[in-house]
Amino acid sequence: MMEVCNCIEPQWPADELLMKYQYISDFFIAVAYFSIPLELIYFVKKSAVFPYRWVLVQFGAFIVLCGATHLINLWTFTTHSRTVALVMTTAKVLTAVVSCATALMLVHIIPDLLSVKTRELFLKNKAAELDREMGLIRTQEETGRHVRMLTHEIRSTLDRHTILKTTLVELGRTLALEECALWMPTRTGLELQLSYTLRQQHPVEYTVPIQLPVINQVFGTSRAVKISPNSPVARLRPVSGKYLLGEVVAVRVPLLHLSNFQINDWPELSTKRYALMVLMLPSDSARQWHVHEMELVEVVADQVAVALSHAAILEESMRARDLLMEQNVALDIARREAETAIRARNDFLAVMNHEMRTPMHAIIALSSLLQETELTPEQRLMVETVLKSSSLLATLMNDVLDLSRLEDGSLQLELGTFNLHTLFREVLSLIKPIAVVKKLPITLNLAPDLPEFVVGDEKRLMQIILNIVGNAVKFSKQGSISVTALVTKSDNRAPPDFFVVPTGSHFYLRVKVKDMGAGINPQDIPKLFTKFAQTQSLATRSSGGSGLGLAISKRFVNLMEGNIWIESDGVGKGCTAIFDVKLGISNESKQSGIPKVPANPQHANFAGLKVLVMDENGVSRMVTKGLLIHLGCEVTMVSSSEECLRVVSHEHKVVFMDVCTPGVENYQIALRIHEKFTKRHQRPLLVALTGNTDKSTKEKCMSFGLDGVLLKPVSLDNMRNVLSDLLEHRVLYEAM
Amino acid sequence: MDALVAQLQMQYRNYTASLYQQGFLDDQFTELKKLQDDASPDFVAEVLSLFFEDCVKLIGNMARALDQTGTVDFSQVGASVHQLKGSSSSVGAKRVKGLCVTFKEYCEANNYEGCVRCLQQIDIEYKALKTKLQDMFNLEKQIVQAGGKVPQVDN
């Protein structure tokens, strides 16, 4: 057998040349086949991820075996032993198996590998898309940030100018604008005036008419609108040879007024005024207006509108507050002046009151005294006139003083229980003489359900009735006068702003005085109740009076929670005066004060009643004694206080003491008697007999512990009533 | 006889009425008359006589007080006047009472001439009243003697 050598040099024969080439090729194939798995292993080891290791092993095995096969082939060119053949066969068999397995395996694997590739492509696309979106979101977020910052800047001030200036500045910064301008409508509303710009410090004050088509276009929509850089609103600077003017966007800024807001509505769009904001990108740049930038501009424009309206509201409220403060100050001054005036008037009145009344009283008192003396008829007439005039003057003074007190509100009603029926009869008896002289019959109708005893201010009520009835008499020349009094509930004829509601123990008294006299023009009726105004008809001019009567009556009626009004059918047709007042119903059927005259005066039996009379004056002592004896009493007489104290005992039921003589010694007796009789039921009742029962005397008596006061000289009936009252109630204070 | 009584009664009535009208007497006198009854038939006369005695006494006091050469004690005069006023008002001597009121004012004003004048007037007045009342009582007596009843005369 020839030795195989791997040298290339021996010259082979031609068919051995072919063998030689085969030999070499096989060799290289083997080498390659061995190195491929090595490379695979090396690179796979290097890379972390490779899912098909088993395939790799398989493939490696396949290649190795293929290599082995080719290698073993090298020995098969020459004759070879059976071992080699065996090995060769084994190798080939194995290789065949593995190759087939691999081939089968690859059928599965290759689609997978291919799909990996498509997935990779897909993921790459997705990544690119996400990148894009990220970019977008980032931009939006930035926009939002800018808007928030802008808003913050704009809203951090309430000053109009600052707001607008800040807007322009911030917008310019955010969007890197070349120029930003704001056009405001003029007062007339017909033009837009350039009010604010970003770059130019002192904008040229020029205007454009508001009716330009481009402006209408912008005002017609709430969105930002791209406009031509050549439109008049965008031509802010002289064009200086720039090739390409930057794009311009304009947006409307609503100017909201307070008056635009309805309570539950949004502001009406039709009546709005707008300002125009114009934004210009830098020229000579390829920048374009992006959608998000325009959105930013729109949002900013809205915010500016809100900020401006806040500023406007603030301005108005500040103005209103200043106005109010001014008014407050003025009112304060006025109030103080009024107070000073009132004080001055009150002081004046107080002084005048006293100063005027004193001489007045002196005149009246002395005139009436003069009347009592012996006078010739002429003198008497003169004195009577003096008396009448001074009485009138005194009444007038009282009226004026009353009225001023009424207007102050310082007058208060003096409430007491009194007999209403008696009051009316008294008024009528006072008026009757005059009415009889004027031949005017007066009739009085009292409603059957009119309470007899009521609670109210008797004196003032009498004053009111007297005034009304007096007026009726005064202003009537003929006809009759009727006075009606009734209880009223609610009545349609009352003036509409007054409702009569009887409450509990109160009722409303209505008095109607109807006369057929001069009547009153319906137009004059409101004037009647104003002070000092009188209807100037000649016929009534002579009746005098100051015109205060009705005003005072009205005040009193109002104090009594009532109302007074006059109805008349016209001049010459008479008139009816009606008033309502609120009075209380008295529970007691007894009045305090004037002792009641018993219905059938019988000889009240005081038989054996022991009384003590103390009087220094012999004559009056005797008269009092006679009085009491006539009534059946047993009278003991003393003429001095010491004697009285000595004599008085628990047997005496009443002690009458004369306190006429000036001085307080007489009153001391009362105290001493109180001391003497500590037990109340033993003490005799103490009554003072005096010449005057004015308030001070009464108070004095009360303070000294007297049980009653009597005015001297006492009539028989009086004494009788007094005694019975006294014994029944153990106290008596006779009103004058 | 009845004619005489009637005539006397009418005379009495007129006379009494005139006294009231002329202001000599007032309501108090009427009251006084009411107190006269069977238990005290001469009540009025008694009171009146007491009154006139009082007048004399008080007027005497006052005259003396005013007569002082030198300082006049007006308070003393005033006290007397006060008494007289009380008395006269108790009996219903209207004019006297009125004069007393005036007198009192003069006293308080320390008006000497006024006091003196008043005193004189009071003196005249009470005497006049006394005479008139005397006549009235005489008429009453005549009526009673003639068998008639004294008519009740209120003013």
Short mmCIF file of C-alpha atoms in Angstrom, two decimals, chain A residues 5-12 20 24:
data_model
loop_
_atom_site.label_atom_id
_atom_site.label_comp_id
_atom_site.label_asym_id
_atom_site.label_seq_id
_atom_site.Cartn_x
_atom_site.Cartn_y
_atom_site.Cartn_z
CA CYS A 5 1.34 11.66 2.78
CA ASN A 6 -0.06 14.97 2.84
CA CYS A 7 2.48 16.55 0.75
CA ILE A 8 1.33 18.03 -2.43
CA GLU A 9 4.44 17.70 -4.35
CA PRO A 10 4.40 14.19 -5.76
CA GLN A 11 3.19 14.29 -9.32
CA TRP A 12 0.13 12.29 -9.64
CA LYS A 20 -5.77 15.01 -5.46
CA ILE A 24 -7.72 18.83 -0.92
#
